[in-house]
Short mmCIF file of C-alpha atoms in Angstrom, two decimals:
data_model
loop_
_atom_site.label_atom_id
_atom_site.label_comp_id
_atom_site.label_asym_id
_atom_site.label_seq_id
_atom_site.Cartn_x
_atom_site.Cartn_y
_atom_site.Cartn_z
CA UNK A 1 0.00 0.00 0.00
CA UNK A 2 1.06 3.01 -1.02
CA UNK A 3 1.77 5.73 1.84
CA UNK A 4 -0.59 8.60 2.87
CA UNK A 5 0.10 11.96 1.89
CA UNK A 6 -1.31 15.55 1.56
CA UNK A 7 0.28 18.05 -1.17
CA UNK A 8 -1.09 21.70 -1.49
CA UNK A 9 -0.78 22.34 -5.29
CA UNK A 10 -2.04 25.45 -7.34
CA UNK A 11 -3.06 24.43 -11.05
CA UNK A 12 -5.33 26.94 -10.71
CA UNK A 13 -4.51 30.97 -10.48
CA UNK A 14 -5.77 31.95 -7.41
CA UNK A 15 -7.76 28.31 -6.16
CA UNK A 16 -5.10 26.67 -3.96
CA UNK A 17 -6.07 23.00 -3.71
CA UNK A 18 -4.94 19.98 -1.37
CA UNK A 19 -4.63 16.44 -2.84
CA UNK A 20 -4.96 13.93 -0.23
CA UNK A 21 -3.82 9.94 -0.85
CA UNK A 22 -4.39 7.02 1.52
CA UNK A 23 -3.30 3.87 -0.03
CA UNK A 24 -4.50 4.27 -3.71
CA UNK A 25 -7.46 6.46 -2.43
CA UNK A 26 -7.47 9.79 -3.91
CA UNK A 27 -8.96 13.52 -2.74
CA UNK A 28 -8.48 16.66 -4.23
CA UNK A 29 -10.34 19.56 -2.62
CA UNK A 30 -10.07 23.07 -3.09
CA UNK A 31 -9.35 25.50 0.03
CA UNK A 32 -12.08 27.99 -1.71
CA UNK A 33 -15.33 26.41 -0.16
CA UNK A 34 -13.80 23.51 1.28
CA UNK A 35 -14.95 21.78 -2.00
CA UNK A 36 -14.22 18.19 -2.92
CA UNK A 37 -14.06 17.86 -6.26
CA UNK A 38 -12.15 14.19 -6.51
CA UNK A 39 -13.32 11.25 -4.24
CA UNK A 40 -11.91 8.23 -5.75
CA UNK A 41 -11.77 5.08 -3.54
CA UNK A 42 -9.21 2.23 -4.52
CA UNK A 43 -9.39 1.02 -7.33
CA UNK A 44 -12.25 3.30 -8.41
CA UNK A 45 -12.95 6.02 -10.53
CA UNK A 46 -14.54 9.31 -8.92
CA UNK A 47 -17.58 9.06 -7.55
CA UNK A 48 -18.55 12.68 -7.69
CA UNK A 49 -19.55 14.43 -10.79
CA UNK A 50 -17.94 17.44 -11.82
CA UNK A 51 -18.86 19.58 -15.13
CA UNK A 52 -17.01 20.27 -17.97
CA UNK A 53 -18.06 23.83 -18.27
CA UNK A 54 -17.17 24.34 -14.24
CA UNK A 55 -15.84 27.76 -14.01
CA UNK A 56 -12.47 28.00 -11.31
CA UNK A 57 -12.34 31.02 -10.81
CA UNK A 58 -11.92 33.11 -7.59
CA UNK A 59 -15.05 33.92 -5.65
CA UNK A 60 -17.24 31.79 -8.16
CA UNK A 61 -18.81 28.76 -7.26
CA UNK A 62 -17.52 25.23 -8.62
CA UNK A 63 -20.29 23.36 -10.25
CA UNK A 64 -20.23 19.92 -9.12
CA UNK A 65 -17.74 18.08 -6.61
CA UNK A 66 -19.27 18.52 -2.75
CA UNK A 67 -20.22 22.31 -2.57
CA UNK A 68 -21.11 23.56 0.65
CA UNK A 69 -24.09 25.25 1.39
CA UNK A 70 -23.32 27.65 4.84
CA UNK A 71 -25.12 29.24 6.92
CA UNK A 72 -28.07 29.04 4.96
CA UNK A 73 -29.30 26.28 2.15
CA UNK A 74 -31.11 27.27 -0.77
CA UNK A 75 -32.53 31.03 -0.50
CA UNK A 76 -31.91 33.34 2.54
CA UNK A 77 -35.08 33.19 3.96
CA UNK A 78 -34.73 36.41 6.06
CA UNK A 79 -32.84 37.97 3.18
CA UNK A 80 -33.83 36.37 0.04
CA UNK A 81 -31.13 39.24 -2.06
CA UNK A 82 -28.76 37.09 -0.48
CA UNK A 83 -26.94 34.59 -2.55
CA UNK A 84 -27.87 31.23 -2.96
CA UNK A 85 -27.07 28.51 -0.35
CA UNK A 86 -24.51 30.80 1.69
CA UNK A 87 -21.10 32.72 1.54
CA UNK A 88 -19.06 29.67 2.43
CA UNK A 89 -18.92 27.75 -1.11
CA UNK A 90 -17.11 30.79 -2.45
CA UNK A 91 -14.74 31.89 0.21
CA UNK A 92 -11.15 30.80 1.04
CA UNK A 93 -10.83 28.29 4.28
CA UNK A 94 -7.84 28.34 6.46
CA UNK A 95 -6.00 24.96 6.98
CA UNK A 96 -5.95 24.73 10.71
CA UNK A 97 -4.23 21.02 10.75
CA UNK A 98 -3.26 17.96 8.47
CA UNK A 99 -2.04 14.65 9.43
CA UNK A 100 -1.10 11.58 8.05
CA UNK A 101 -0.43 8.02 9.78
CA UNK A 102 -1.42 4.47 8.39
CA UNK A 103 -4.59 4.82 9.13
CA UNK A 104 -6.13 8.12 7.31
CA UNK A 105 -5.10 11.36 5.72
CA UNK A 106 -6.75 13.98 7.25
CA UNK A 107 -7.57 18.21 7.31
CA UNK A 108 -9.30 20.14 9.44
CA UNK A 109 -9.99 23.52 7.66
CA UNK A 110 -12.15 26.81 9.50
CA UNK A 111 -13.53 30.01 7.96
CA UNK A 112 -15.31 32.77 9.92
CA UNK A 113 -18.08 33.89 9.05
CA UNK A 114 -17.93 36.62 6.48
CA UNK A 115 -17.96 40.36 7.27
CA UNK A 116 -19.36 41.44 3.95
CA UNK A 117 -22.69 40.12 5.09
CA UNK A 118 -23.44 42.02 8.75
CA UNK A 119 -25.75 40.11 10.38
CA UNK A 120 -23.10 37.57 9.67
CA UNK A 121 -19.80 39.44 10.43
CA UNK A 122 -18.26 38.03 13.45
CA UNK A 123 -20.85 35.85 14.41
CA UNK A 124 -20.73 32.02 13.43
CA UNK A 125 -17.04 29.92 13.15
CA UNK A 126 -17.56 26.95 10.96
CA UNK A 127 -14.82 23.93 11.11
CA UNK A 128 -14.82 20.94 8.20
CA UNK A 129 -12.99 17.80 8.76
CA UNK A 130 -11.86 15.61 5.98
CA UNK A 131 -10.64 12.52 6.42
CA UNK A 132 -9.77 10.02 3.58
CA UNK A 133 -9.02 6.12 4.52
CA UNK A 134 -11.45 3.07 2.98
CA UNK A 135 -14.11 5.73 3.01
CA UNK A 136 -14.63 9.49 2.85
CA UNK A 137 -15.71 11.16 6.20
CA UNK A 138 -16.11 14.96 6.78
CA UNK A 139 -18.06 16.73 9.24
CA UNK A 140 -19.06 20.55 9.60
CA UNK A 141 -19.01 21.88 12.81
CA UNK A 142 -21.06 25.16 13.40
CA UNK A 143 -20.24 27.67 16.20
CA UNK A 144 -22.40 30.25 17.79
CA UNK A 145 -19.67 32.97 18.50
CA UNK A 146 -22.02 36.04 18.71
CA UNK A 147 -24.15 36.70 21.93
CA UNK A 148 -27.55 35.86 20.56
CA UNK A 149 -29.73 33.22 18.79
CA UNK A 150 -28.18 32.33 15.21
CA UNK A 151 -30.60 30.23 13.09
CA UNK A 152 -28.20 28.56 10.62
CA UNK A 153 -28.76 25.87 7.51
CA UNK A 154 -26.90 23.26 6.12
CA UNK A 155 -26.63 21.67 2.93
CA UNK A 156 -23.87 18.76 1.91
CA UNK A 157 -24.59 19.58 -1.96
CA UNK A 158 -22.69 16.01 -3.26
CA UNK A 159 -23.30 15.72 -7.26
CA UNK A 160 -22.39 11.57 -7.46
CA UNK A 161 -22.22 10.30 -10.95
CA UNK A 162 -24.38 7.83 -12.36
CA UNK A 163 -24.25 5.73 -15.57
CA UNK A 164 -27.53 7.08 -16.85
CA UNK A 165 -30.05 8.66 -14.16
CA UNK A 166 -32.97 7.21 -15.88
CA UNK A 167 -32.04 3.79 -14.70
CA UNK A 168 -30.73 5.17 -11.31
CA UNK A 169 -32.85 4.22 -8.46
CA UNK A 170 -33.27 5.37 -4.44
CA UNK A 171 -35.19 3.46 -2.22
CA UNK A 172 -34.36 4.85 1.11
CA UNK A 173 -37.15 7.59 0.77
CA UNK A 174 -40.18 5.09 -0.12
CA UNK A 175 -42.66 6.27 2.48
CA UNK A 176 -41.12 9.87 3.43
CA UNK A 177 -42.74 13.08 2.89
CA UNK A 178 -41.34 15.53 1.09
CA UNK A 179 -41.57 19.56 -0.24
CA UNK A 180 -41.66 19.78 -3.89
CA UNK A 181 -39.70 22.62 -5.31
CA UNK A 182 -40.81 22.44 -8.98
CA UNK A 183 -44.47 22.59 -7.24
CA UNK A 184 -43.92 25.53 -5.04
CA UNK A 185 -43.25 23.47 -2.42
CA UNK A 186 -45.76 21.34 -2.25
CA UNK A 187 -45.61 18.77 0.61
CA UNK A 188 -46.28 14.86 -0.62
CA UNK A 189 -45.30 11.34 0.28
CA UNK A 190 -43.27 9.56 -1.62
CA UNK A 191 -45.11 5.96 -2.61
CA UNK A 192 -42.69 4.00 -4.15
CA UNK A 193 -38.52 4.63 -4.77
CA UNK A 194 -37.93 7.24 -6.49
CA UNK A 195 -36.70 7.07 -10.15
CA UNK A 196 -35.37 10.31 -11.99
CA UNK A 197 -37.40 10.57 -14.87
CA UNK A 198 -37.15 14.47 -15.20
CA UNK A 199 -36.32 17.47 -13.23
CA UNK A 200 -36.63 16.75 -9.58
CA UNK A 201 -35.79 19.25 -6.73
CA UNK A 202 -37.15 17.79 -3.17
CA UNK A 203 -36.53 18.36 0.08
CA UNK A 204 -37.38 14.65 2.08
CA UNK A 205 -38.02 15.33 5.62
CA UNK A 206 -36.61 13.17 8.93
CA UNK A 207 -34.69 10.37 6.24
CA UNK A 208 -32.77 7.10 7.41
CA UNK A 209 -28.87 7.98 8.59
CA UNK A 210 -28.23 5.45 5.19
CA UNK A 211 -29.21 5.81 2.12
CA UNK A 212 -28.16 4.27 -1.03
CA UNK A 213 -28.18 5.05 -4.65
CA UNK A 214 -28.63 1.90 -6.97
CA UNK A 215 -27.20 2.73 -10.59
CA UNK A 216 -27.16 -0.68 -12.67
CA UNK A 217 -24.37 1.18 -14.46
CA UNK A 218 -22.15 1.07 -11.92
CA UNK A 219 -19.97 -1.76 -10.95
CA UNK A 220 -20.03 -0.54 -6.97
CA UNK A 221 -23.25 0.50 -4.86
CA UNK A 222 -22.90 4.17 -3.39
CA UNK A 223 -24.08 4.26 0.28
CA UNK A 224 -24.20 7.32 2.50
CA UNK A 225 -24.47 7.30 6.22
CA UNK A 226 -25.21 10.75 7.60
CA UNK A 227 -25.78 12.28 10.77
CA UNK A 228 -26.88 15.38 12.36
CA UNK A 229 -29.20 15.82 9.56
CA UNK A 230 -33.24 16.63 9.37
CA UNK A 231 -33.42 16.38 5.46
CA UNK A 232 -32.39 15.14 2.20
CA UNK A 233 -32.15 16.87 -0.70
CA UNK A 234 -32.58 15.16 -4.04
CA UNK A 235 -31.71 17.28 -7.58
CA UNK A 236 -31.41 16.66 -10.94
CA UNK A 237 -32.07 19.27 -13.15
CA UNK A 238 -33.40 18.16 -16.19
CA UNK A 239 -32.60 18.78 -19.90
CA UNK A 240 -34.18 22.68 -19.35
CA UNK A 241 -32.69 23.83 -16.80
CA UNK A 242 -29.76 22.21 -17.64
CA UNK A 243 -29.24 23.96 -21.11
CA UNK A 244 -29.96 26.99 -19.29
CA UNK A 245 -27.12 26.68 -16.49
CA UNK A 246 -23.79 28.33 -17.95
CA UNK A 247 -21.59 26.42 -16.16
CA UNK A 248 -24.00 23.09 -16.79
CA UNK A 249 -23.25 20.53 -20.06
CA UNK A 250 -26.00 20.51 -21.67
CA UNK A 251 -26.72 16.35 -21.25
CA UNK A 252 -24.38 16.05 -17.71
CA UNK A 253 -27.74 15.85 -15.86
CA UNK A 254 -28.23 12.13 -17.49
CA UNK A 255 -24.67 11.06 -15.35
CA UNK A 256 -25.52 13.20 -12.23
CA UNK A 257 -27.64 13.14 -8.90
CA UNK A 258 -27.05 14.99 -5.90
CA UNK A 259 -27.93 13.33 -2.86
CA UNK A 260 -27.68 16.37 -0.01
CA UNK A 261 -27.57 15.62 4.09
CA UNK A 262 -29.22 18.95 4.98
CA UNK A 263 -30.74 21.57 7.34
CA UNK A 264 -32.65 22.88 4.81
CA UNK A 265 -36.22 25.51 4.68
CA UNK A 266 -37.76 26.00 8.30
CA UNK A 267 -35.67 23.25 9.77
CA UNK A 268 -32.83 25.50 10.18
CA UNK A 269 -30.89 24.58 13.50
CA UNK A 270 -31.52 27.12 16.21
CA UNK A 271 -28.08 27.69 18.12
CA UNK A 272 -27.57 29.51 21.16
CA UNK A 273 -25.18 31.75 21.67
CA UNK A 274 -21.88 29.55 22.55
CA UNK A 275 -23.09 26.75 21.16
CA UNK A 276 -21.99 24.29 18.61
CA UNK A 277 -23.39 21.24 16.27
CA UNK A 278 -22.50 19.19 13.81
CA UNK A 279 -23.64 17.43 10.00
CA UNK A 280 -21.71 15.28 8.80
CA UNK A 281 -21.53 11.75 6.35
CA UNK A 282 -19.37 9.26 5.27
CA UNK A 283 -19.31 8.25 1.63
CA UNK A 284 -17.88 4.64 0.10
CA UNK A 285 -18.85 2.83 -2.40
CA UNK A 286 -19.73 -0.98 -2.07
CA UNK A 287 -18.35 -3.34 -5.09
CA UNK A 288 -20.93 -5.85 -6.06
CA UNK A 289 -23.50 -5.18 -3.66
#
């Protein structure tokens, strides 16, 4: 077995990136958003899906990978001229420590909470873990700094590649209700597992801690345990929107489904001043199960 390792590398101007190995495991992550953008187990190609027409650029956000949606998922809802699912996905994360030994290679990277945003500025520290062994972990760990109430979202945004999503199925949410974006969220029950036969944008509420994603395409069964969690989030967006996204290949939504751990809408955690939680999941990928 090879030896672990981390290497901070800069292919891109201005996107410093970490490439972590464990064995013949493979990471690469970029310190802007604390973004995965490489999970490759041994012997395996990546799991995640990135696009071709990704733009890595400074202060923009990387379309695919694990994108990080902090402190809020989705829309602000206090302050919907906000952008989209946080500041965190688009800012630059400090390493704090990295560490390798025969069992894992492993980062903990923090970012405070962005003063261009005042209700923000000063007010929330957020810590991610990575760790890289026979599986990916990471967890994000939220702290209340400020001296009052923070209400603060979560959204693990993993885009996993799939041979075709039309022949991709989930069973974990078979019985859970969920809120239906592309109905104005709508709230519904889902009857049977849920196939991918268009654009789908859903929010399942209170889903198992595993889940996994069956893709007859794929030689190895994705599972993901999760925890700290109240939702899943399940996207694919279609041939539309798809064509419509700028950074989006037109067909990558046939070879894509995000699967999202999340604190997402009203179930936003409530944290006390001086308080901290955590979301987290661990990723692997099962051959011929």
């Amino acid at each position: 077995m090879m030896p672990a390792s981390i290497t901070r590398i800069e292919d891109r101007p201005g996107l410093p990136e970490l490439i972590l190995r464990h064995g013949d495991a493979y990471l690469r992550l970029s310190l802007q958003g604390a973004h995965i953008t490489n999970y490759s187990p041994a012997g395996q190609d990546n799991l995640l899906w990135v696009s071709n027409s990704a733009r890595y650029q400074p202060g923009t956000a990387i379309r695919g990978g694990i994108p990080l949606c902090w402190p809020w998922f989705g829309a602000n809802p206090d302050l919907p001229v906000r952008p989209q699912h946080g500041f965190a996905r688009t800012r630059r994360f400090e390493v704090l420590s990295q560490q390798v030994d025969t069992q894992q290679a492993s980062v903990i990277l923090g970012l405070d909470a962005s003063s261009e945003f005042p209700e923000w500025d000063g007010a929330a520290r957020l810590e991610v873990e990575i760790r890289l062994s026979g599986h990916l972990w990471m967890e994000l760990r939220t702290t209340n700094v400020s001296d009052r109430e923070l209400a603060v979202g979560v959204g693990l945004h993993g885009y996993f590649r799939v041979a075709d999503c039309l022949a991709a199925v989930l069973p974990a949410v078979t019985g859970l209700d969920y809120q239906d974006k592309t109905a104005d969220f709508a709230r519904r029950t889902q009857t049977a597992p849920l196939r991918i036969d268009g654009e789908v944008d859903r929010v399942y509420i209170d889903p198992p801690s595993m889940i996994e994603l069956h893709d007859p395409g794929h030689p190895s069964r994705l599972r993901i345990q999760a925890w700290g969690h109240t939702d899943l989030v399940v996207w694919n967006p279609g041939p539309d929107i798809a064509r419509a996204l700028g950074d989006f290949d037109d067909g990558g939504y046939r070879n894509m489904v995000c699967l999202e751990p999340a604190l997402a809408l009203d179930r936003r955690r409530r944290l006390a001043a001086g308080a901290s939680f955590a979301v987290g999941q661990a990723i692997s990928a099962q051959k011929g199960a």
